[in-house]
Short mmCIF file of C-alpha atoms in Angstrom, two decimals:
data_model
loop_
_atom_site.label_atom_id
_atom_site.label_comp_id
_atom_site.label_asym_id
_atom_site.label_seq_id
_atom_site.Cartn_x
_atom_site.Cartn_y
_atom_site.Cartn_z
CA MET A 181 -223.40 -216.11 -19.60
CA ASP A 182 -225.54 -216.21 -22.73
CA VAL A 183 -224.56 -217.61 -26.47
CA ARG A 184 -224.02 -213.85 -27.48
CA GLU A 185 -221.39 -213.24 -25.04
CA ASP A 186 -219.66 -216.62 -25.33
CA THR A 187 -219.40 -215.99 -29.12
CA VAL A 188 -218.00 -212.47 -28.90
CA SER A 189 -215.57 -213.43 -26.17
CA THR A 190 -213.58 -215.58 -28.38
CA ASP A 191 -212.42 -212.56 -30.33
CA PRO A 192 -209.21 -211.07 -29.13
CA TRP A 193 -209.53 -207.35 -30.37
CA GLY A 194 -213.07 -206.71 -29.84
CA ARG A 195 -216.75 -207.58 -28.60
CA VAL A 196 -220.28 -206.79 -28.83
CA ASP A 197 -222.31 -205.97 -25.76
CA ASP A 198 -225.68 -207.08 -25.04
CA ASP A 199 -227.17 -203.66 -26.15
CA GLY A 200 -225.22 -204.18 -29.50
CA THR A 201 -222.39 -201.78 -28.52
CA VAL A 202 -219.20 -202.80 -30.35
CA TYR A 203 -216.03 -202.49 -28.54
CA VAL A 204 -212.04 -202.73 -29.55
CA ARG A 205 -209.77 -203.99 -27.24
CA THR A 206 -206.40 -201.72 -26.60
CA ALA A 207 -203.51 -201.66 -24.30
CA GLU A 208 -205.32 -198.67 -22.88
CA GLY A 209 -208.51 -200.65 -22.34
CA GLU A 210 -211.85 -200.91 -24.53
CA ARG A 211 -212.95 -198.15 -26.76
CA ALA A 212 -216.76 -198.14 -28.33
CA VAL A 213 -216.32 -198.23 -31.97
CA GLY A 214 -220.00 -198.56 -32.97
CA SER A 215 -223.34 -200.12 -32.40
CA TRP A 216 -224.68 -203.32 -34.18
CA GLN A 217 -228.65 -203.74 -34.13
CA ALA A 218 -229.30 -205.47 -37.68
CA GLY A 219 -227.68 -208.97 -37.17
CA GLU A 220 -225.60 -211.56 -35.10
CA PRO A 221 -222.59 -210.16 -33.25
CA GLU A 222 -220.19 -212.33 -35.44
CA GLU A 223 -221.57 -209.94 -38.37
CA ALA A 224 -220.85 -206.97 -36.30
CA LEU A 225 -217.41 -208.17 -35.59
CA ALA A 226 -216.62 -209.27 -39.34
CA TYR A 227 -217.85 -205.71 -40.56
CA PHE A 228 -215.56 -203.89 -38.02
CA HIS A 229 -212.72 -206.23 -38.90
CA ARG A 230 -213.19 -205.02 -42.38
CA LYS A 231 -212.78 -201.41 -41.44
CA TYR A 232 -209.66 -202.45 -39.89
CA ASP A 233 -208.40 -204.42 -42.77
CA GLU A 234 -209.31 -201.28 -44.88
CA LEU A 235 -207.08 -199.28 -42.49
CA ALA A 236 -204.25 -201.61 -42.47
CA GLY A 237 -204.32 -201.58 -46.34
CA GLN A 238 -203.98 -197.81 -46.22
CA VAL A 239 -200.77 -198.16 -43.78
CA GLN A 240 -199.45 -200.98 -46.18
CA LEU A 241 -199.79 -198.72 -49.31
CA LEU A 242 -198.09 -195.76 -47.58
CA GLU A 243 -195.25 -198.22 -46.69
CA GLN A 244 -194.87 -198.95 -50.27
CA ARG A 245 -194.88 -195.31 -51.35
CA VAL A 246 -192.64 -194.47 -48.74
CA ARG A 247 -190.03 -197.29 -49.50
CA GLY A 248 -190.63 -197.76 -53.15
CA THR A 249 -190.76 -194.13 -54.54
CA ASP A 250 -189.36 -190.85 -54.36
CA LEU A 251 -192.34 -189.35 -52.19
CA ALA A 252 -191.47 -186.01 -50.82
CA PRO A 253 -191.04 -186.31 -47.00
CA ALA A 254 -193.29 -183.65 -46.31
CA GLN A 255 -196.18 -185.18 -48.22
CA ALA A 256 -195.19 -188.74 -46.53
CA GLU A 257 -195.39 -187.00 -43.06
CA ALA A 258 -198.85 -185.49 -43.87
CA SER A 259 -199.96 -189.01 -44.72
CA ILE A 260 -198.58 -190.47 -41.90
CA VAL A 261 -200.45 -187.77 -39.43
CA LYS A 262 -203.76 -188.36 -41.16
CA LEU A 263 -203.46 -192.20 -40.99
CA ARG A 264 -202.19 -191.86 -37.11
CA GLU A 265 -205.06 -189.73 -36.46
CA ALA A 266 -207.56 -192.31 -38.42
CA VAL A 267 -205.99 -195.21 -36.57
CA ALA A 268 -206.27 -193.41 -33.35
CA ASP A 269 -210.08 -192.54 -33.88
CA ALA A 270 -210.72 -195.94 -35.98
CA HIS A 271 -214.16 -197.31 -35.77
CA ALA A 272 -212.62 -200.58 -36.36
CA ILE A 273 -211.85 -203.91 -34.60
CA GLY A 274 -208.24 -205.29 -34.81
CA ASP A 275 -204.43 -204.81 -33.67
CA LEU A 276 -204.44 -201.11 -33.63
CA ALA A 277 -201.34 -200.71 -31.79
CA ALA A 278 -199.62 -202.71 -34.55
CA LEU A 279 -200.76 -200.15 -37.00
CA THR A 280 -199.53 -197.24 -34.86
CA ALA A 281 -196.23 -199.02 -34.38
CA ARG A 282 -196.13 -199.30 -38.12
CA LEU A 283 -196.56 -195.40 -38.66
CA ASP A 284 -194.02 -195.04 -35.89
CA GLY A 285 -191.63 -196.81 -38.21
CA LEU A 286 -192.40 -195.07 -41.08
CA THR A 287 -192.20 -191.68 -39.17
CA GLU A 288 -188.60 -192.66 -38.56
CA LEU A 289 -187.87 -193.80 -42.15
CA VAL A 290 -189.11 -190.53 -43.29
CA GLY A 291 -187.23 -188.44 -40.79
CA GLN A 292 -184.07 -190.36 -42.13
CA ARG A 293 -185.32 -189.59 -45.80
CA ARG A 294 -185.76 -186.05 -44.88
CA GLU A 295 -181.95 -185.76 -43.73
CA GLU A 296 -180.98 -187.57 -46.86
CA VAL A 297 -183.03 -185.40 -49.05
CA LYS A 298 -181.78 -182.37 -47.16
CA ALA A 299 -178.21 -183.40 -47.51
CA ALA A 300 -178.90 -184.02 -51.17
CA ARG A 301 -180.33 -180.59 -51.47
CA GLU A 302 -177.20 -179.22 -49.79
CA HIS A 303 -175.16 -180.98 -52.00
CA ALA A 304 -177.04 -179.91 -55.16
CA ARG A 305 -176.92 -176.35 -53.75
CA ALA A 306 -173.21 -176.38 -53.35
CA GLU A 307 -172.59 -178.08 -56.83
CA ALA A 308 -174.94 -175.50 -58.43
CA ARG A 309 -172.99 -172.62 -56.21
CA SER A 310 -169.90 -173.96 -57.87
CA VAL A 311 -171.24 -174.13 -61.26
CA LYS A 312 -172.18 -170.71 -61.15
CA GLU A 313 -169.32 -169.28 -59.47
CA ARG A 314 -167.36 -170.91 -62.35
CA ILE A 315 -169.71 -169.38 -64.94
CA VAL A 316 -169.19 -166.17 -63.17
CA ALA A 317 -165.58 -166.48 -62.97
CA GLU A 318 -165.40 -167.16 -66.82
CA ALA A 319 -167.50 -164.37 -67.72
CA GLU A 320 -165.30 -161.69 -65.82
CA ARG A 321 -162.08 -163.19 -67.59
CA ILE A 322 -163.88 -163.10 -70.97
CA ALA A 323 -164.65 -159.24 -69.98
CA ASP A 324 -161.28 -158.49 -69.03
CA GLU A 325 -158.89 -160.28 -71.36
CA THR A 326 -160.89 -161.50 -74.66
CA THR A 327 -160.44 -159.61 -77.96
CA HIS A 328 -161.82 -162.19 -80.03
CA TRP A 329 -165.26 -160.41 -79.95
CA LYS A 330 -167.30 -162.82 -81.66
CA SER A 331 -166.47 -166.11 -80.05
CA GLY A 332 -166.10 -164.07 -76.79
CA GLY A 333 -170.06 -162.90 -77.05
CA GLU A 334 -171.16 -166.28 -78.09
CA ARG A 335 -169.55 -167.85 -75.31
CA LEU A 336 -171.11 -165.31 -72.88
CA ARG A 337 -174.56 -166.13 -74.38
CA GLN A 338 -173.62 -169.97 -73.58
CA LEU A 339 -172.66 -169.07 -70.25
CA VAL A 340 -176.16 -167.27 -69.66
CA GLU A 341 -177.80 -170.76 -70.69
CA GLU A 342 -175.52 -172.73 -68.46
CA TRP A 343 -176.65 -170.40 -65.57
CA LYS A 344 -180.22 -171.00 -66.37
CA ALA A 345 -180.06 -174.59 -66.65
CA ALA A 346 -178.10 -174.76 -63.16
CA ASP A 347 -180.15 -175.25 -60.03
CA ARG A 348 -180.97 -172.43 -57.94
CA ILE A 349 -179.05 -171.92 -54.76
CA ASP A 350 -179.82 -169.31 -51.80
CA ARG A 351 -181.21 -166.09 -52.77
CA VAL A 352 -178.63 -163.92 -51.55
CA THR A 353 -175.83 -165.50 -52.96
CA GLU A 354 -177.82 -166.25 -56.40
CA ALA A 355 -178.10 -162.34 -56.73
CA ALA A 356 -174.72 -161.46 -55.74
CA LEU A 357 -173.26 -163.81 -58.27
CA TRP A 358 -176.14 -162.59 -61.16
CA LYS A 359 -175.04 -159.34 -60.41
CA ARG A 360 -171.33 -159.84 -61.34
CA LEU A 361 -172.26 -161.99 -64.25
CA SER A 362 -174.41 -158.95 -65.63
CA ALA A 363 -171.62 -156.67 -64.93
CA ALA A 364 -169.21 -158.55 -66.90
CA ARG A 365 -171.69 -159.03 -69.84
CA THR A 366 -171.74 -155.13 -69.59
CA ALA A 367 -168.25 -154.64 -69.43
CA PHE A 368 -167.39 -156.98 -72.18
CA ALA A 369 -169.83 -155.06 -74.62
CA LYS A 370 -168.55 -151.91 -73.56
CA ARG A 371 -164.72 -152.69 -74.25
CA ARG A 372 -166.17 -154.11 -77.68
CA LYS A 373 -167.84 -151.01 -78.48
CA GLN A 374 -164.67 -148.81 -77.59
CA TYR A 375 -162.54 -151.17 -79.59
CA PHE A 376 -164.66 -151.29 -82.81
CA ALA A 377 -165.03 -147.16 -82.26
CA GLY A 378 -161.07 -147.02 -82.45
CA LEU A 379 -160.96 -149.42 -85.01
CA ASP A 380 -163.33 -147.36 -87.26
CA GLU A 381 -160.93 -144.36 -86.34
CA GLN A 382 -157.72 -146.12 -87.21
CA ARG A 383 -159.45 -147.63 -90.58
CA GLU A 384 -160.33 -144.12 -91.70
CA GLY A 385 -156.50 -143.11 -91.12
CA VAL A 386 -155.42 -145.95 -93.48
CA ARG A 387 -158.16 -145.05 -95.96
CA ALA A 388 -156.55 -141.48 -95.98
CA ALA A 389 -153.30 -142.59 -96.56
CA LYS A 390 -154.25 -144.97 -99.31
CA GLU A 391 -156.27 -142.40 -100.85
CA ARG A 392 -152.93 -140.39 -101.31
CA ILE A 393 -151.11 -143.32 -102.46
CA VAL A 394 -153.92 -144.13 -105.14
CA ALA A 395 -153.75 -140.54 -106.27
CA GLU A 396 -149.97 -140.77 -106.74
CA ALA A 397 -150.04 -143.94 -108.27
CA GLU A 398 -152.81 -142.52 -111.04
CA ALA A 399 -150.83 -139.49 -111.48
CA ILE A 400 -147.54 -141.29 -112.81
CA ALA A 401 -149.61 -143.85 -114.82
CA ASP A 402 -148.96 -142.35 -118.33
CA SER A 403 -145.21 -141.65 -117.56
CA THR A 404 -142.75 -143.01 -119.91
CA ASP A 405 -139.35 -142.61 -117.71
CA TRP A 406 -139.89 -146.49 -117.39
CA GLY A 407 -136.95 -147.17 -114.86
CA ALA A 408 -137.85 -144.18 -112.32
CA THR A 409 -141.45 -144.72 -112.39
CA ALA A 410 -141.51 -148.49 -111.92
CA ALA A 411 -139.07 -147.64 -108.85
CA ILE A 412 -141.61 -145.42 -107.59
CA TYR A 413 -144.63 -147.98 -108.16
CA ARG A 414 -142.50 -150.27 -106.10
CA GLU A 415 -142.31 -147.62 -103.18
CA LEU A 416 -145.75 -146.92 -103.36
CA MET A 417 -146.52 -150.86 -103.24
CA GLN A 418 -144.29 -151.02 -100.00
CA GLN A 419 -146.42 -147.91 -98.45
CA TRP A 420 -149.77 -149.57 -99.39
CA LYS A 421 -148.66 -152.91 -97.33
CA ASN A 422 -147.34 -151.07 -94.45
CA ALA A 423 -150.46 -148.78 -94.16
CA GLY A 424 -152.67 -151.37 -92.58
CA ARG A 425 -156.16 -152.23 -93.54
CA ALA A 426 -159.07 -149.96 -94.16
CA SER A 427 -162.83 -150.94 -94.07
CA ARG A 428 -163.38 -153.83 -96.61
CA GLU A 429 -165.69 -151.39 -99.15
CA ALA A 430 -163.10 -148.63 -99.06
CA GLU A 431 -160.08 -151.40 -99.41
CA ASP A 432 -161.45 -153.10 -102.28
CA GLU A 433 -162.46 -149.61 -104.20
CA LEU A 434 -158.99 -148.39 -103.48
CA TRP A 435 -157.14 -151.37 -104.49
CA ALA A 436 -158.92 -151.70 -107.70
CA ARG A 437 -157.86 -148.04 -108.48
CA PHE A 438 -154.19 -148.39 -107.59
CA LYS A 439 -154.25 -151.69 -109.35
CA GLY A 440 -155.54 -150.20 -112.75
CA ALA A 441 -153.09 -147.45 -112.45
CA GLN A 442 -150.35 -149.84 -111.95
CA ASP A 443 -151.36 -152.14 -114.79
CA GLN A 444 -151.72 -149.11 -116.84
CA PHE A 445 -148.18 -148.30 -116.72
CA PHE A 446 -146.70 -151.66 -116.71
CA GLN A 447 -148.74 -152.54 -119.78
CA ALA A 448 -147.48 -149.62 -121.57
CA ARG A 449 -143.93 -150.54 -120.67
CA SER A 450 -144.35 -154.03 -121.65
CA ALA A 451 -145.51 -153.11 -125.25
CA VAL A 452 -142.36 -150.39 -125.50
CA PHE A 453 -139.90 -153.43 -124.54
CA ALA A 454 -141.67 -155.78 -126.63
CA GLU A 455 -141.20 -153.63 -129.93
CA ARG A 456 -137.54 -152.85 -128.95
CA ASP A 457 -136.82 -156.55 -128.15
CA ALA A 458 -138.15 -157.11 -131.81
CA SER A 459 -135.72 -154.62 -133.08
CA LEU A 460 -133.00 -156.31 -130.99
CA ALA A 461 -133.72 -159.68 -132.16
CA ALA A 462 -132.10 -158.94 -135.31
CA ASN A 463 -129.01 -157.52 -134.12
CA ALA A 464 -128.73 -161.09 -132.09
CA GLN A 465 -129.36 -162.97 -135.36
CA VAL A 466 -126.01 -161.14 -137.05
CA LYS A 467 -124.23 -161.85 -133.86
CA GLU A 468 -125.07 -165.48 -133.86
CA GLU A 469 -123.64 -165.59 -137.26
CA LEU A 470 -120.52 -163.67 -136.16
CA LEU A 471 -120.14 -166.05 -133.42
CA ALA A 472 -120.34 -169.00 -135.68
CA GLU A 473 -117.73 -167.23 -137.84
CA ALA A 474 -115.31 -166.70 -134.85
CA GLU A 475 -115.99 -170.43 -133.84
CA LYS A 476 -114.57 -171.41 -136.93
CA ILE A 477 -110.95 -169.93 -135.89
CA LEU A 478 -110.79 -172.82 -133.34
CA PRO A 479 -108.47 -174.61 -132.77
CA VAL A 480 -106.17 -171.89 -133.71
CA THR A 481 -103.35 -173.01 -136.01
CA ASP A 482 -102.19 -169.75 -137.42
CA VAL A 483 -102.11 -167.00 -134.95
CA ARG A 484 -101.80 -164.27 -137.27
CA THR A 485 -104.88 -165.16 -139.42
CA ALA A 486 -106.93 -166.14 -136.27
CA ARG A 487 -106.22 -162.54 -134.70
CA ASN A 488 -106.84 -160.68 -137.84
CA THR A 489 -110.30 -163.09 -138.50
CA LEU A 490 -111.13 -162.17 -134.73
CA ARG A 491 -110.52 -158.26 -135.37
CA HIS A 492 -112.77 -158.23 -138.40
CA VAL A 493 -115.33 -160.15 -136.34
CA LEU A 494 -115.16 -157.84 -133.22
CA GLU A 495 -115.54 -154.83 -135.72
CA ARG A 496 -118.58 -156.18 -136.99
CA TRP A 497 -119.73 -157.22 -133.70
CA GLU A 498 -119.62 -153.79 -132.23
CA ALA A 499 -121.45 -152.49 -134.96
CA ALA A 500 -124.31 -154.69 -134.94
CA GLY A 501 -125.44 -153.13 -131.86
CA PRO A 502 -127.17 -154.47 -128.76
CA VAL A 503 -129.19 -157.64 -128.50
CA PRO A 504 -132.06 -158.90 -125.98
CA ARG A 505 -130.83 -159.37 -122.64
CA GLU A 506 -131.73 -163.00 -122.11
CA GLN A 507 -129.49 -163.69 -125.11
CA ARG A 508 -126.79 -161.37 -124.49
CA ASP A 509 -124.38 -163.41 -121.79
CA ARG A 510 -124.43 -166.29 -124.05
CA LEU A 511 -123.33 -164.51 -127.07
CA GLU A 512 -120.66 -162.44 -125.39
CA GLY A 513 -119.41 -165.40 -123.24
CA GLY A 514 -119.18 -167.44 -126.66
CA LEU A 515 -116.84 -164.56 -128.28
CA ARG A 516 -114.88 -164.27 -125.02
CA LYS A 517 -114.01 -168.17 -125.09
CA VAL A 518 -112.89 -167.51 -128.73
CA ASP A 519 -110.72 -164.52 -127.52
CA GLU A 520 -109.38 -166.48 -124.80
CA ALA A 521 -108.19 -169.06 -127.21
CA VAL A 522 -106.48 -166.99 -129.73
CA ARG A 523 -105.06 -165.36 -126.73
CA LYS A 524 -103.49 -168.22 -125.34
CA ALA A 525 -102.27 -168.98 -128.69
CA GLU A 526 -100.63 -165.68 -129.17
CA ASP A 527 -99.05 -166.07 -125.88
CA ALA A 528 -97.52 -169.28 -127.01
CA GLU A 529 -96.52 -167.47 -130.48
CA TRP A 530 -94.91 -164.61 -128.39
CA LYS A 531 -92.35 -167.33 -126.94
CA ARG A 532 -91.11 -167.80 -129.87
CA SER A 533 -91.51 -164.39 -131.86
CA ASN A 534 -91.55 -161.55 -129.09
CA PRO A 535 -91.83 -158.77 -131.33
CA GLU A 536 -94.51 -159.74 -133.24
CA ALA A 537 -96.33 -160.90 -130.03
CA ARG A 538 -95.52 -157.50 -128.70
CA ALA A 539 -96.92 -155.90 -132.14
CA ARG A 540 -100.35 -158.01 -131.60
CA ALA A 541 -100.56 -157.21 -128.20
CA GLN A 542 -100.57 -153.40 -128.92
CA SER A 543 -103.19 -154.02 -131.84
CA THR A 544 -105.67 -155.70 -129.32
CA VAL A 545 -105.20 -152.95 -126.79
CA ASP A 546 -105.72 -150.30 -129.31
CA GLN A 547 -108.41 -152.01 -130.82
CA LEU A 548 -110.12 -152.32 -127.13
CA ARG A 549 -109.47 -148.82 -126.14
CA THR A 550 -111.34 -147.92 -129.63
CA SER A 551 -114.01 -149.98 -128.77
CA ILE A 552 -114.54 -148.65 -125.23
CA GLU A 553 -114.40 -144.90 -126.60
CA GLN A 554 -117.29 -145.76 -128.77
CA LEU A 555 -119.19 -147.70 -126.05
CA GLU A 556 -118.47 -144.40 -123.96
CA LYS A 557 -120.12 -142.20 -126.41
CA ARG A 558 -123.01 -144.54 -126.81
CA LEU A 559 -123.19 -144.64 -122.90
CA SER A 560 -123.35 -140.42 -123.28
CA LYS A 561 -125.90 -140.46 -125.78
CA ALA A 562 -128.16 -143.00 -123.83
CA GLN A 563 -127.76 -141.04 -120.61
CA ALA A 564 -128.56 -137.66 -122.27
CA ALA A 565 -131.94 -139.66 -123.90
CA GLY A 566 -132.87 -140.85 -120.74
CA ARG A 567 -132.90 -144.55 -122.13
CA ALA A 568 -132.52 -146.59 -118.98
CA LYS A 569 -132.13 -149.96 -120.62
CA ASP A 570 -129.64 -148.63 -123.25
CA ILE A 571 -127.52 -147.27 -120.45
CA LYS A 572 -127.29 -150.57 -118.73
CA GLU A 573 -126.64 -152.30 -122.12
CA ALA A 574 -123.74 -149.87 -122.63
CA GLU A 575 -122.48 -150.02 -119.06
CA GLU A 576 -122.41 -153.84 -118.85
CA ALA A 577 -120.36 -153.95 -122.47
CA LEU A 578 -118.05 -151.54 -120.93
CA ILE A 579 -117.37 -153.66 -118.06
CA ALA A 580 -116.59 -156.60 -120.17
CA ARG A 581 -114.11 -154.30 -122.81
CA ARG A 582 -112.28 -152.93 -119.82
CA SER A 583 -111.94 -156.14 -118.41
CA TRP A 584 -110.47 -157.48 -121.66
CA LEU A 585 -108.21 -154.22 -122.16
CA GLU A 586 -106.82 -154.82 -118.63
CA GLU A 587 -105.89 -158.32 -119.42
CA ALA A 588 -104.36 -157.20 -122.95
CA GLU A 589 -102.53 -154.13 -121.37
CA ARG A 590 -101.00 -156.62 -118.68
CA THR A 591 -100.02 -158.87 -121.58
CA LEU A 592 -98.66 -156.07 -123.39
CA THR A 593 -96.48 -154.89 -120.35
CA GLU A 594 -95.10 -158.32 -120.13
CA PHE A 595 -93.61 -157.65 -123.69
CA SER A 596 -91.93 -154.30 -122.52
#
């Protein structure tokens, strides 16, 4: 054995033959991997060992990519096949079987990874299907039930964006669900269109009804029949409220006309009432003075003088005329208190002098009857003239006098 053969035989993975042929040792036997003519056998072995190291480096790099990154299984398998072929035909010296074993391990690992990816993909598709079924179900509910058109339309647009953001599923299911979603959007748009078409028709009917109300309000704006016309305006206002709403433009225009007519009438009425109240203020001043005069009777010390004084006050009181409504109750009530005090004094006097008490009671009855006759005449004149306020004042005064008369007659009866 020469020096070359001794040197080569020390390498466990390959040798260089006498003719320069380089062999790699494998489990299946030796395989020629190249020829070396330019130098020593050790240089040849070192060169082909470097080729092996390059190949081992590629295997190691693939292992790192498979284990440390999310390299797709298909891409990993393609790389394994390519490296497996490179190892099988490698022009290199080294433990090629070890590289093949490492590639087998990677193949098993990639297979597991493929199953994991498949399971994850199936899970993602199931999740995506659940999401899209929820989207479709909500869209169909909106299409069938929602009457909040603006928010409903906005929600449908959001659902379409959610659909686009969700993962894709199998084509058949995707197409079927998308068809339902599109149908729901179409049904919603159709129902909304029908609603607004009906709403337009309804609003047109409301507009016509309010046109009639406004026309009637404008026709009576110049009326001076204050009581009856005010009642008509109240009724027209109630009709307006019950009619519903027209379109905003028509509603604003009709309301401006209605309010203008109403304001015209009530402003005219207020002006007349203000003028009348000014004239009644003088009457109130007279009755204030008469009430002060009547209150001087109290406490009653002389029944005859008190009654005579009160009788004179009552005569001037009736002649003074009506007063503003806000003062009437106070003035009438004040005079009534004086009358009640005099009557109580008369009752006490009656116990001491029955004939005189009866005469006084008769006088009071006569006086109240005369007052009632005068008030009835005033009421008749007011009714004939259509003066609603005067009518009301006369009626209220009559109620008070009749109440007094009833009490006076009851007292007179007690003397009989």
